[in-house]
Short mmCIF file of C-alpha atoms in Angstrom, two decimals:
data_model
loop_
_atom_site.label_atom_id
_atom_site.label_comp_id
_atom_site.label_asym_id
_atom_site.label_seq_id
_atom_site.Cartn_x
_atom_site.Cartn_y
_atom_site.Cartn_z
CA UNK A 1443 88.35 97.01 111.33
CA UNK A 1444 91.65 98.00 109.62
CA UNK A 1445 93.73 95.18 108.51
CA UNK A 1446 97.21 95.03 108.07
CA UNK A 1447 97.29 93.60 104.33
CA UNK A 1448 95.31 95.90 103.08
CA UNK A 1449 98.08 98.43 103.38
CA UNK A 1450 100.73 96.86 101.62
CA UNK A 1451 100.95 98.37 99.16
CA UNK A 1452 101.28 101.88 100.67
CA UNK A 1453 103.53 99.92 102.85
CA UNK A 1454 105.51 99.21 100.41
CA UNK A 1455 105.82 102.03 98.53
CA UNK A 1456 107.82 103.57 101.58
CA UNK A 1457 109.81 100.40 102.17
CA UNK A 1458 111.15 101.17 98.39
CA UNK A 1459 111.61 104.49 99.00
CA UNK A 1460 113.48 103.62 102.04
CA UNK A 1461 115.89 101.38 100.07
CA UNK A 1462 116.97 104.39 97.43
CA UNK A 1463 116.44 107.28 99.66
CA UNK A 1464 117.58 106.08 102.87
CA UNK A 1465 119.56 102.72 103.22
CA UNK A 1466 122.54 103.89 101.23
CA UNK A 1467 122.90 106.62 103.38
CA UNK A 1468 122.51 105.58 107.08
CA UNK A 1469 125.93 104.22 107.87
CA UNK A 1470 127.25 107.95 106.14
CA UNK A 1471 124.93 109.01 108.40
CA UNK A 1472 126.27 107.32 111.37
CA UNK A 1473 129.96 108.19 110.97
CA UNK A 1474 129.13 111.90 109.90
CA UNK A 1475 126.96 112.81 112.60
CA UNK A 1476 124.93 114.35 110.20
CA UNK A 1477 122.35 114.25 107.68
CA UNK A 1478 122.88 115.07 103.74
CA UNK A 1479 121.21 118.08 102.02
CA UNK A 1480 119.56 115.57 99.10
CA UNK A 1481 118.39 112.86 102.02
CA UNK A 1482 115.81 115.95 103.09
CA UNK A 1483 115.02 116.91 99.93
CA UNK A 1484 114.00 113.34 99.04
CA UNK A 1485 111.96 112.90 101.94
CA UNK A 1486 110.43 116.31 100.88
CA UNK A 1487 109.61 115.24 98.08
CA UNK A 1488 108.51 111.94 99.04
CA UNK A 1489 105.97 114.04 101.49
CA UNK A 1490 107.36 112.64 104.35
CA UNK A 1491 106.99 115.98 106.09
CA UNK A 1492 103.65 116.32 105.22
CA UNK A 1493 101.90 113.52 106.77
CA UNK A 1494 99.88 114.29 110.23
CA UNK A 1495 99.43 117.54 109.29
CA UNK A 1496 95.85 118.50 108.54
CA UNK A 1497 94.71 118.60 104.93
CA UNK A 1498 93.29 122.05 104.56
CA UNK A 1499 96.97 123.18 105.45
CA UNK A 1500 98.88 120.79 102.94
CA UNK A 1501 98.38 117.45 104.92
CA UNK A 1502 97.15 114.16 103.36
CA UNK A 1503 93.20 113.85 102.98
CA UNK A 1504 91.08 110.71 104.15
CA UNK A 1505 89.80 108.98 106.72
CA UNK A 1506 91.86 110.04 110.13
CA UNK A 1507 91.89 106.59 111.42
CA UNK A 1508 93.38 105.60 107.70
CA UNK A 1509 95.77 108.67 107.52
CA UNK A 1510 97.05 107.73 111.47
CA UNK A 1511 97.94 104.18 110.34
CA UNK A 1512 99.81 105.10 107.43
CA UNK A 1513 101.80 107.71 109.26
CA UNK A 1514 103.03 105.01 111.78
CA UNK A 1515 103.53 102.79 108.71
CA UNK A 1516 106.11 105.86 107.18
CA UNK A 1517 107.95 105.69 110.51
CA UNK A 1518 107.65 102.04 110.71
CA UNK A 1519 109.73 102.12 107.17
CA UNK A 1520 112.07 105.42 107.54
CA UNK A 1521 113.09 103.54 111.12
CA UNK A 1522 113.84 100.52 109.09
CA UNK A 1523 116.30 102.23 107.58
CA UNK A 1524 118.05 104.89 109.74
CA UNK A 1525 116.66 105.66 113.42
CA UNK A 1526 119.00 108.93 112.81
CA UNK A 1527 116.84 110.00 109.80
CA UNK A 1528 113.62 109.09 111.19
CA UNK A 1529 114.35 110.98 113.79
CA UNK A 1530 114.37 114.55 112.03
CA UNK A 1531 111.06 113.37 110.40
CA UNK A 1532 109.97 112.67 113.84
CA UNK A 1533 110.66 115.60 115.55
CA UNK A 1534 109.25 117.66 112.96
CA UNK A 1535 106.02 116.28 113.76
CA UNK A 1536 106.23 116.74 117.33
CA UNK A 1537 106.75 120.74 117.11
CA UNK A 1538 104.86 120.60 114.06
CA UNK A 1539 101.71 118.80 115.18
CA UNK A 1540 101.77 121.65 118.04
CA UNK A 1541 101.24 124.27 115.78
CA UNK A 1542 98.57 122.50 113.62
CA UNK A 1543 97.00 121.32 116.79
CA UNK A 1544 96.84 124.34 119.59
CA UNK A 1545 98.38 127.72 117.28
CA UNK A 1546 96.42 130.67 116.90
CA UNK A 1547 95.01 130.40 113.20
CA UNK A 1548 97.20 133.45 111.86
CA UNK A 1549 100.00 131.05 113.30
CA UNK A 1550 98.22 127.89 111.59
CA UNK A 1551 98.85 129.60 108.49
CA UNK A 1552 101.67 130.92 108.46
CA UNK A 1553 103.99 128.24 109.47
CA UNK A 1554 101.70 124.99 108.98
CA UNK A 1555 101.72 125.35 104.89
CA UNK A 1556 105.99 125.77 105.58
CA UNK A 1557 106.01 122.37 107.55
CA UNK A 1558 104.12 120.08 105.08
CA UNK A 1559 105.67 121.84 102.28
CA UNK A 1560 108.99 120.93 104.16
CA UNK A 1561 110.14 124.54 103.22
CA UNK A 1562 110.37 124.83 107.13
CA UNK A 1563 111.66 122.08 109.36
CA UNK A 1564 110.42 122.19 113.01
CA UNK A 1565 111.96 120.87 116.08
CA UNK A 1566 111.03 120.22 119.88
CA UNK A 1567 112.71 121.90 122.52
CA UNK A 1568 111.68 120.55 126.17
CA UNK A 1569 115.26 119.00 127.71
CA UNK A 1570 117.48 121.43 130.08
CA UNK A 1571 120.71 120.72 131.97
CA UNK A 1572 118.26 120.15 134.98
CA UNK A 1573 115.41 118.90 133.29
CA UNK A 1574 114.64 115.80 131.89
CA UNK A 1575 111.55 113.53 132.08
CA UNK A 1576 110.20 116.22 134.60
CA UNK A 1577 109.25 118.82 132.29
CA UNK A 1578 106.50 120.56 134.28
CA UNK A 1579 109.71 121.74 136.08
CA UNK A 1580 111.13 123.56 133.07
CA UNK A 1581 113.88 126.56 133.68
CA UNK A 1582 114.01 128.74 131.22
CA UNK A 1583 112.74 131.84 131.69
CA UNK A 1584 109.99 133.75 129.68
CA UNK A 1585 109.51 137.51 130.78
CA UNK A 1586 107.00 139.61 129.49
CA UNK A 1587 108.20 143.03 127.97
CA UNK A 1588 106.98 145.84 125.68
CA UNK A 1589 105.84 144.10 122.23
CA UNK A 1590 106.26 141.11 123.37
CA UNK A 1591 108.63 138.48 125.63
CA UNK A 1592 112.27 137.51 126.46
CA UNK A 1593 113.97 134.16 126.47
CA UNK A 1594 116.77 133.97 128.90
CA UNK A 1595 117.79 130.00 129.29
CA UNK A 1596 119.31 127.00 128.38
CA UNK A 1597 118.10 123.67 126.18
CA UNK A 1598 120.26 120.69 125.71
CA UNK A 1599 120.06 117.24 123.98
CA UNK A 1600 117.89 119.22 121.19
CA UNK A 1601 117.10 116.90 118.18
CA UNK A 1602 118.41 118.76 115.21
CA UNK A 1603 119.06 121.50 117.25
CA UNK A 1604 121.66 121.83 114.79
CA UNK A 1605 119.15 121.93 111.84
CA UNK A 1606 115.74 123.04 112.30
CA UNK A 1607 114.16 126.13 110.79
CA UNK A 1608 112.05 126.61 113.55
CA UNK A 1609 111.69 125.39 117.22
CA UNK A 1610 108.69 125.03 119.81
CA UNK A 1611 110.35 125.94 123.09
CA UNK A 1612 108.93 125.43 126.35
CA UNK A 1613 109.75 128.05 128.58
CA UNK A 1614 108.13 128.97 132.78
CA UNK A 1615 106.34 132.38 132.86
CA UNK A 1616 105.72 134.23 136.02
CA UNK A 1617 102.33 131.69 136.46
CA UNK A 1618 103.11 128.38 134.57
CA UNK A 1619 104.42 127.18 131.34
CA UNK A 1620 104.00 128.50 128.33
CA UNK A 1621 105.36 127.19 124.70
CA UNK A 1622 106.94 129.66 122.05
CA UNK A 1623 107.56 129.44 118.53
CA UNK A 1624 110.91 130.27 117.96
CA UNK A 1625 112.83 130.26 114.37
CA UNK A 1626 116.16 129.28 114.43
CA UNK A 1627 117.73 132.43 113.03
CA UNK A 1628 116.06 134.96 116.18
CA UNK A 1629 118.85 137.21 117.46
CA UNK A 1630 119.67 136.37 120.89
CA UNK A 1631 119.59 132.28 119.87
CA UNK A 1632 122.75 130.54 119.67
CA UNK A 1633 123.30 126.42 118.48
CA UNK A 1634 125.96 124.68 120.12
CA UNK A 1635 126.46 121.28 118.29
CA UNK A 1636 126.31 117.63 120.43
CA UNK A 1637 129.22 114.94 119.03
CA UNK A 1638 129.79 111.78 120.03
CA UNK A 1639 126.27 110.19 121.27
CA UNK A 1640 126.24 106.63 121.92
CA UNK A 1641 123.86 106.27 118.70
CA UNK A 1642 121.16 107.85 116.75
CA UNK A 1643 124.21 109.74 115.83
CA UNK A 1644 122.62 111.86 113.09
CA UNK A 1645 119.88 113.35 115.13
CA UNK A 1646 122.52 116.41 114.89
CA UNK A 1647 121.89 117.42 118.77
CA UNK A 1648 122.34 120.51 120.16
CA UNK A 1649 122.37 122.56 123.33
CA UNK A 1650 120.15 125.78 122.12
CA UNK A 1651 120.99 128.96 124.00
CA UNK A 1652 118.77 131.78 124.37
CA UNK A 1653 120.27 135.58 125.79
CA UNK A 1654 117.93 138.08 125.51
CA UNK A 1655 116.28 136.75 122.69
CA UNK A 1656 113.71 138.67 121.88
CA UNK A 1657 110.43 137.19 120.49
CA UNK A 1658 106.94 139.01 119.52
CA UNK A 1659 103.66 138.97 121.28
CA UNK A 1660 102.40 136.90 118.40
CA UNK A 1661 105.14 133.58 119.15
CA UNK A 1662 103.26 132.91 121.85
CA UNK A 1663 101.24 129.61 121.11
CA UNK A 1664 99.31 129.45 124.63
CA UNK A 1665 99.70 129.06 127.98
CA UNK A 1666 99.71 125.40 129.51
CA UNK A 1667 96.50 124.87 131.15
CA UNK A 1668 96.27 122.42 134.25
CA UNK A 1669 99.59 124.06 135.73
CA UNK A 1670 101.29 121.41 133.52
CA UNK A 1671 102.67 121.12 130.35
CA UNK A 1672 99.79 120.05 127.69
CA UNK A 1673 100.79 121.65 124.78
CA UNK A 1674 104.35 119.77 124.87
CA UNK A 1675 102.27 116.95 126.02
CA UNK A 1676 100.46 117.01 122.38
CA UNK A 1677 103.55 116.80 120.93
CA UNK A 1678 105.36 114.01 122.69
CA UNK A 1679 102.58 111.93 123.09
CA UNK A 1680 102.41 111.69 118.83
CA UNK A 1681 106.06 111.39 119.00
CA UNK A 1682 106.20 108.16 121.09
CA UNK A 1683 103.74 106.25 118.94
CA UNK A 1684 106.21 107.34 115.85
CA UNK A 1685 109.55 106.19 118.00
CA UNK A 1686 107.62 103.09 118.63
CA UNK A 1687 106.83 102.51 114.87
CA UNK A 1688 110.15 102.95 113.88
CA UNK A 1689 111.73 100.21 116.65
CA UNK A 1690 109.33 97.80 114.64
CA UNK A 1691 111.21 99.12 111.33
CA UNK A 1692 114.84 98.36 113.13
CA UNK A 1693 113.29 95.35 113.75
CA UNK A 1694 112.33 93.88 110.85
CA UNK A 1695 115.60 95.11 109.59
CA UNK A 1696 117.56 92.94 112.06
CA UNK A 1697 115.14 90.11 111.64
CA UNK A 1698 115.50 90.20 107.46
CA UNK A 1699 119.34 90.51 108.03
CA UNK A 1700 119.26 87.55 110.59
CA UNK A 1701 117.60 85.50 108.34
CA UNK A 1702 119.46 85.99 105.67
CA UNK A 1703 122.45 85.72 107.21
CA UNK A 1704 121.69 82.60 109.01
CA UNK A 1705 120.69 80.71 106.07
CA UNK A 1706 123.95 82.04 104.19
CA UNK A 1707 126.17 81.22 106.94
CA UNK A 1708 127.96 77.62 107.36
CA UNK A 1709 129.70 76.50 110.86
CA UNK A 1710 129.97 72.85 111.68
CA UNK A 1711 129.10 71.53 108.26
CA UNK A 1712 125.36 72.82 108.73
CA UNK A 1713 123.55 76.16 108.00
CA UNK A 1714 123.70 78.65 111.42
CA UNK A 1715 119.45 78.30 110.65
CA UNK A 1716 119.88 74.52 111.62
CA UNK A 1717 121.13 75.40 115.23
CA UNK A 1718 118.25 75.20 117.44
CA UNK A 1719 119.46 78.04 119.60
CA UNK A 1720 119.69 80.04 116.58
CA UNK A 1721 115.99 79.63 115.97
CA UNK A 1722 115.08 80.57 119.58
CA UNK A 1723 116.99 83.93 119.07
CA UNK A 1724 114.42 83.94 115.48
CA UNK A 1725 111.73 82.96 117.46
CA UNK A 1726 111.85 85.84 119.95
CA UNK A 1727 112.10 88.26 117.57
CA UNK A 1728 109.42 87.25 115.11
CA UNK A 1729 107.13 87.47 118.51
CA UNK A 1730 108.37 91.04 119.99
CA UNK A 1731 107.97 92.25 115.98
CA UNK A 1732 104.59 91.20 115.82
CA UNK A 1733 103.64 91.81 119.41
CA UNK A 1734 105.04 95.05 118.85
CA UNK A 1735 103.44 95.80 115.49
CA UNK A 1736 100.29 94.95 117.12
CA UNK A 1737 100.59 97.54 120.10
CA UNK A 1738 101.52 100.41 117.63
CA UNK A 1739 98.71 99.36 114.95
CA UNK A 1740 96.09 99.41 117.84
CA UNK A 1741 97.38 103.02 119.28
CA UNK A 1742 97.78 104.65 115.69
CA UNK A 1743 93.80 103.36 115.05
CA UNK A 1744 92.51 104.67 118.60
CA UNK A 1745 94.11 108.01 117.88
CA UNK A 1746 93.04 108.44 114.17
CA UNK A 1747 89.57 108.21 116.17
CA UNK A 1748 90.48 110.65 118.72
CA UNK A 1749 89.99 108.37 121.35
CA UNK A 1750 90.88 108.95 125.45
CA UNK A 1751 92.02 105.34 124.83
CA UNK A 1752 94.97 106.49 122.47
CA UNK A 1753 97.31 108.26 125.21
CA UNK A 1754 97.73 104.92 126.96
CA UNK A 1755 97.90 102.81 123.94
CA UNK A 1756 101.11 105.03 122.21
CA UNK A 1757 102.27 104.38 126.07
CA UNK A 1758 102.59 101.10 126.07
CA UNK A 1759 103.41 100.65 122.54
CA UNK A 1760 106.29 102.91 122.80
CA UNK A 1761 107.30 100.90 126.23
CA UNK A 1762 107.42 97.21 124.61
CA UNK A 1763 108.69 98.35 121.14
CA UNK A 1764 111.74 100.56 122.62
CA UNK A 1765 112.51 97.48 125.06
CA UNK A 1766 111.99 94.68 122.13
CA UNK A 1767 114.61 96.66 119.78
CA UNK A 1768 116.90 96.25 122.29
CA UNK A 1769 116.80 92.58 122.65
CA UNK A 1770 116.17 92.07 119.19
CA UNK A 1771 119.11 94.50 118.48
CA UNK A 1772 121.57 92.50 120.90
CA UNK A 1773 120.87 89.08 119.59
CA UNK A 1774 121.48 90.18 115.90
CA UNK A 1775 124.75 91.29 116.74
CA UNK A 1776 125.07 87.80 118.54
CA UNK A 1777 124.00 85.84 115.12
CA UNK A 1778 126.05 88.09 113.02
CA UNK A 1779 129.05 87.45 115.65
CA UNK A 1780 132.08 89.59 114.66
CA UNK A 1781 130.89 90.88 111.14
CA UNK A 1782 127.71 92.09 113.54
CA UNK A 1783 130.64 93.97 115.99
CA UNK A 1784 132.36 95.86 112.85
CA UNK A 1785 132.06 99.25 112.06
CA UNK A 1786 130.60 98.28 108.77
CA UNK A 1787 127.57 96.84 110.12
CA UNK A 1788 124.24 98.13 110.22
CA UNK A 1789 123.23 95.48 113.30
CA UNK A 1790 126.11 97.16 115.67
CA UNK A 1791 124.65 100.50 114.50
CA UNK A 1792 121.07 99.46 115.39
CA UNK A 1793 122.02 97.94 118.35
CA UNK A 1794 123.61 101.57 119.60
CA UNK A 1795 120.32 103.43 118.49
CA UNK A 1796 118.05 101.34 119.87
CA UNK A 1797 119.29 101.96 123.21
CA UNK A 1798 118.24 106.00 122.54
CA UNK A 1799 114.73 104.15 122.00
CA UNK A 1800 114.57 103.70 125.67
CA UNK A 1801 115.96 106.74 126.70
CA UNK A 1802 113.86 109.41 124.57
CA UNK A 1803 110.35 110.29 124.75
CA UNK A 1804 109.64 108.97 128.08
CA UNK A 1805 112.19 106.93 129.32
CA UNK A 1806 111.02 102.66 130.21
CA UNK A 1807 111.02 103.82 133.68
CA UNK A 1808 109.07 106.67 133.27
CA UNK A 1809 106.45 105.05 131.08
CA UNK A 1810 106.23 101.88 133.74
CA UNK A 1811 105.07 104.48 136.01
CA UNK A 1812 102.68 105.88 133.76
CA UNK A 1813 101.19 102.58 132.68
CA UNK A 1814 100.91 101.54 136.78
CA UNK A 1815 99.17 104.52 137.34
CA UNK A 1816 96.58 104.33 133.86
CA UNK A 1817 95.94 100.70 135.44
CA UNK A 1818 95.42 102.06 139.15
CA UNK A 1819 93.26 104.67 138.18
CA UNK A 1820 90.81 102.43 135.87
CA UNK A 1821 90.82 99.84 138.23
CA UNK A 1822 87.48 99.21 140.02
CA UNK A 1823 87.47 99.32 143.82
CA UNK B 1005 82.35 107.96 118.26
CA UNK B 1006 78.59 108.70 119.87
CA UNK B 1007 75.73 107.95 117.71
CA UNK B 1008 73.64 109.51 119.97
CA UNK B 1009 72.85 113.47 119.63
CA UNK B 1010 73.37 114.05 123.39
CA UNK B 1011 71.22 117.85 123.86
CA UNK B 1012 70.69 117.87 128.02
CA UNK B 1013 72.44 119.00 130.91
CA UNK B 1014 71.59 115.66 132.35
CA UNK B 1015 73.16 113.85 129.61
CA UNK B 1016 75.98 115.46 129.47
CA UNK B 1017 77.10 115.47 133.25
CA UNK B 1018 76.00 111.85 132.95
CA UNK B 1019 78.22 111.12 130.17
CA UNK B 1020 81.27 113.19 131.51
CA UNK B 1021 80.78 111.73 134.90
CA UNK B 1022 80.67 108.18 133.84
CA UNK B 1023 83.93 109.12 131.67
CA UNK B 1024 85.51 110.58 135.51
CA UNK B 1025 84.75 107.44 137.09
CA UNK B 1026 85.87 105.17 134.16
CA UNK B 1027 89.80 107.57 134.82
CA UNK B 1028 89.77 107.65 138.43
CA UNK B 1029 89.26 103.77 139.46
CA UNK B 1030 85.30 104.21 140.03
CA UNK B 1031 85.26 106.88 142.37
CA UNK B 1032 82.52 109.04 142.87
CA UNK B 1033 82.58 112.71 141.93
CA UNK B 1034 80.47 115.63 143.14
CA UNK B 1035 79.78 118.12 140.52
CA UNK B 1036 82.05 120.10 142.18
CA UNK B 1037 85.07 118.45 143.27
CA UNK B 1038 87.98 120.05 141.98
CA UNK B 1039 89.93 117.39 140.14
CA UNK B 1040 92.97 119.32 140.39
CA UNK B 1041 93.17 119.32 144.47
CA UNK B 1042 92.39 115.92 144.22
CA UNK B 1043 95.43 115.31 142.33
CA UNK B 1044 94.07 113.88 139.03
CA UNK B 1045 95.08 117.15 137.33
CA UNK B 1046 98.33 115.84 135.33
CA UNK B 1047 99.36 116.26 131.24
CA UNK B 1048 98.61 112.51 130.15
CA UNK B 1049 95.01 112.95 131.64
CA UNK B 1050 94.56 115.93 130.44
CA UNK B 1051 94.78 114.83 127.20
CA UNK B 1052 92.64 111.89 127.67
CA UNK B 1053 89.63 114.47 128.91
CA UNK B 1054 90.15 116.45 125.68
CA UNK B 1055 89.93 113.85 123.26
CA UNK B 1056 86.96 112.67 124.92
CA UNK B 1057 84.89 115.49 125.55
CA UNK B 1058 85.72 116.27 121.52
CA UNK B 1059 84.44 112.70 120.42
CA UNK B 1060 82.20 112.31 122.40
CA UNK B 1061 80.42 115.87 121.82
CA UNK B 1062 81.46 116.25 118.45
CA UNK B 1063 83.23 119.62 119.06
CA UNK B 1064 86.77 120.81 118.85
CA UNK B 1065 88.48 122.27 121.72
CA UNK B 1066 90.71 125.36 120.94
CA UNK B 1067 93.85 126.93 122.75
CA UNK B 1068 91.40 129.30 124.52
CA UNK B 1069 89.04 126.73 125.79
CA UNK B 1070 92.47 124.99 127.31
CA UNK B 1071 91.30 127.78 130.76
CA UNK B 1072 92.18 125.61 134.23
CA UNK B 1073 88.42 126.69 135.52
CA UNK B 1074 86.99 125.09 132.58
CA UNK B 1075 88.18 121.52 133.17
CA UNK B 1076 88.36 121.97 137.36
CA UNK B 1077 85.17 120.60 138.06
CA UNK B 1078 82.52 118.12 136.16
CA UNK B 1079 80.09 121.15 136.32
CA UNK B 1080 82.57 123.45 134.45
CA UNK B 1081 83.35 120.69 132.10
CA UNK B 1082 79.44 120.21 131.58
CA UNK B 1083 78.91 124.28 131.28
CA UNK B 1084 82.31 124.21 128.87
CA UNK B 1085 80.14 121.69 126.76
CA UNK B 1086 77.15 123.15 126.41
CA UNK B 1087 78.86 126.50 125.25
CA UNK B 1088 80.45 124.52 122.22
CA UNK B 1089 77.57 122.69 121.37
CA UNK B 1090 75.14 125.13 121.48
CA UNK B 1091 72.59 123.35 123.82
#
């Protein structure tokens, strides 16, 4: 058994890192929409892009279970300080681990050693105009041709669309899905930036469209098997357990603020700490952060050990983490009252992001049906 | 992850079938029911039947194992196995 303490000090290390590299950013980030050159390269340096990525190919050595615990425990602290900037770490891993996990190995090392080296920044692109949490039902079109295939399609709501090096791209083939690697700068690819989200405004979104773009035998990274969509699968799945980590990092930031705030904060000749109904909105979110911590420290250790258990576990971590940032998110604002509402707060900010928590990687509803159906199917009868 | 060097056909459809039964609320399996007309077939399980066939058989499973007719059945699954592991 694993226990929490005895990574505190790694812990720690990307909690300070988060302070200087990260905090004095993320409202910049927010009003910008976008995310500045020497943020990256500080997280590049930091290795940030590194981690889950297999050693032999520039990724952390150890112990899997060990390395997947301190790679939620990165998110957990990058989230604490932007959601935006998590977010390109985050999809990086989700095209990245893709690659590392189900590429051909002259594609392994070719682009692998790029991504941990963060010379190359990946990104993930499932979402069309039509399709959402249905991605088995993916548009776009790959055709086979002389040398190689054709992209003829739309992608929207692309996280850093706008900024990746390189994308994974689900596409349909005459017989099922089949996922591409794509760099940004192929001919026939063309960014269209995404203002004005609701929050995780820095995730610099775009809407990616491909016209006869042209891409060699060799992009191919494999056809789905099970008529479905596994490879994409591989990658979502590892990004939910990071999006769920990082709602525990917003979390703890709104509790810390809360605190402090509370115990700073005089109405009625008493401390806003003293009010009892002040403490209950404490109280609830000391239990959804440690409930929550819980849920994501149990999935990260089942899928360091490659466990079947692990796809369920990142499930319903992602489900009660994305839901408590929300609550937690909305009564911060409440104890922060109209200094929480301004434009200079980080609580309003978190508040907006952490409703993207729900929405991305498998929405609540979407993962309620998934967790029903884990719990039908294991159920004896 | 198994202690136990598992070497035998037997074994290994018991072991896979118990893991089938464990995913699809104790239901019975023929070795040749195809799991994907029965409707099991989606992403999230797939995933779980990788990761478990690779722990528990200590092999890894590569883009070209990732073949529909290798996963259809428990007896494909089994013969799957016994290619990576040698037995």
């Amino acid at each position: 058994m694993r226990w929490p303490e005895d990574y505190n000090e790694f812990h720690r290390q990307w909690i300070d890192f988060t302070e200087k590299h990260i905090v004095p950013y993320a409202q910049q980030v927010d009003h910008e929409e976008r995310i500045p050159a020497e943020v990256i390269q500080a997280l590049r340096q930091q290795g940030a892009f590194a981690s889950g990525f297999p050693a032999d190919k520039g990724g952390p050595a150890g112990d899997p279970e060990d390395l997947a615990i301190r790679h939620g425990l990165m998110h957990e602290a990058l989230g604490a300080g932007s959601a935006s900037i998590q977010g390109l770490v985050n999809v990086h891993h989700m095209g990245g681990i893709i690659i590392a996990r189900w590429g051909s190995a002259a594609q392994k090392d070719y682009w692998v050693p790029r991504l941990t080296s963060g010379e190359c920044l990946a990104g993930l692109a499932i979402t069309e105009p039509n399709v959402g949490s249905d991605a088995a039902a993916v548009e776009l079109q790959a055709m086979a041709v002389q040398g190689g295939y054709t992209l003829e399609g739309t992608k929207t709501w692309i996280t850093c669309g706008q900024s990746a090096d390189v994308f994974l791209v689900l596409a349909r083939m005459e017989n099922g899905p089949a996922i591409f690697i794509v760099p940004s700068n192929t001919e026939g690819l063309t960014r269209i930036p995404i203002h004005g989200m609701l929050g995780c405004r820095g995730y610099m979104l775009a809407t990616l469209r491909f016209e006869r773009c042209f891409l060699p035998a060799e992009a191919l990274v494999g056809r789905s098997p099970f008529g479905l969509t596994h490879f994409a699968a591989t990658g979502l799945d590892q990004g939910r357990l990071n999006l769920a980590w990082a709602c525990v990092g917003m979390a703890r930031t709104c509790l810390e603020a809360c605190l402090h705030y509370a115990q700073t904060r005089h109405q009625f000749n008493a401390a806003l700490a003293e009010f009892q109904l002040v403490q209950r909105m404490i109280c609830r979110m000391t239990t959804d952060i440690e409930a929550a911590r819980l849920l994501c420290w149990r999935a990260s250790s089942t899928r360091g050990r490659n466990s079947p258990a692990a796809v369920k576990a990142s499930t319903i971590a992602k489900y009660f983490a994305s839901q408590a940032i929300n609550r937690i998110a909305a009564d911060a604002v409440q104890i922060h009252g109209a200094v929480g509402c301004s434009a200079q707060s980080p609580m309003q900010r978190i508040l907006r992001d952490a409703k993207i928590m729900e929405v991305i990687e498998g929405s609540t509803q979407v993962l309620e049906t998934a967790i029903a159906r884990y719990t039908y199917n294991e159920a004896a009868v | 992850m198994s202690e136990v060097l598992v070497q035998t056909e037997e074994q290994i459809t018991e072991r896979i079938h118990g893991f089938l039964a464990r995913s699809f609320a104790g239901r019975t399996l023929s070795e040749e029911d195809d799991i994907f007309a029965l409707g099991f077939g989606n992403s999230l399980f797939a995933m779980q039947l990788v990761s478990f066939l690779e722990q528990e058989f200590h092999f890894q499973i590569e883009s070209d194992d990732l073949e529909m007719d290798n996963f259809r059945t428990l007896r494909a699954m089994v013969q799957l196995v016994k290619k990576k592991i040698g037995a």
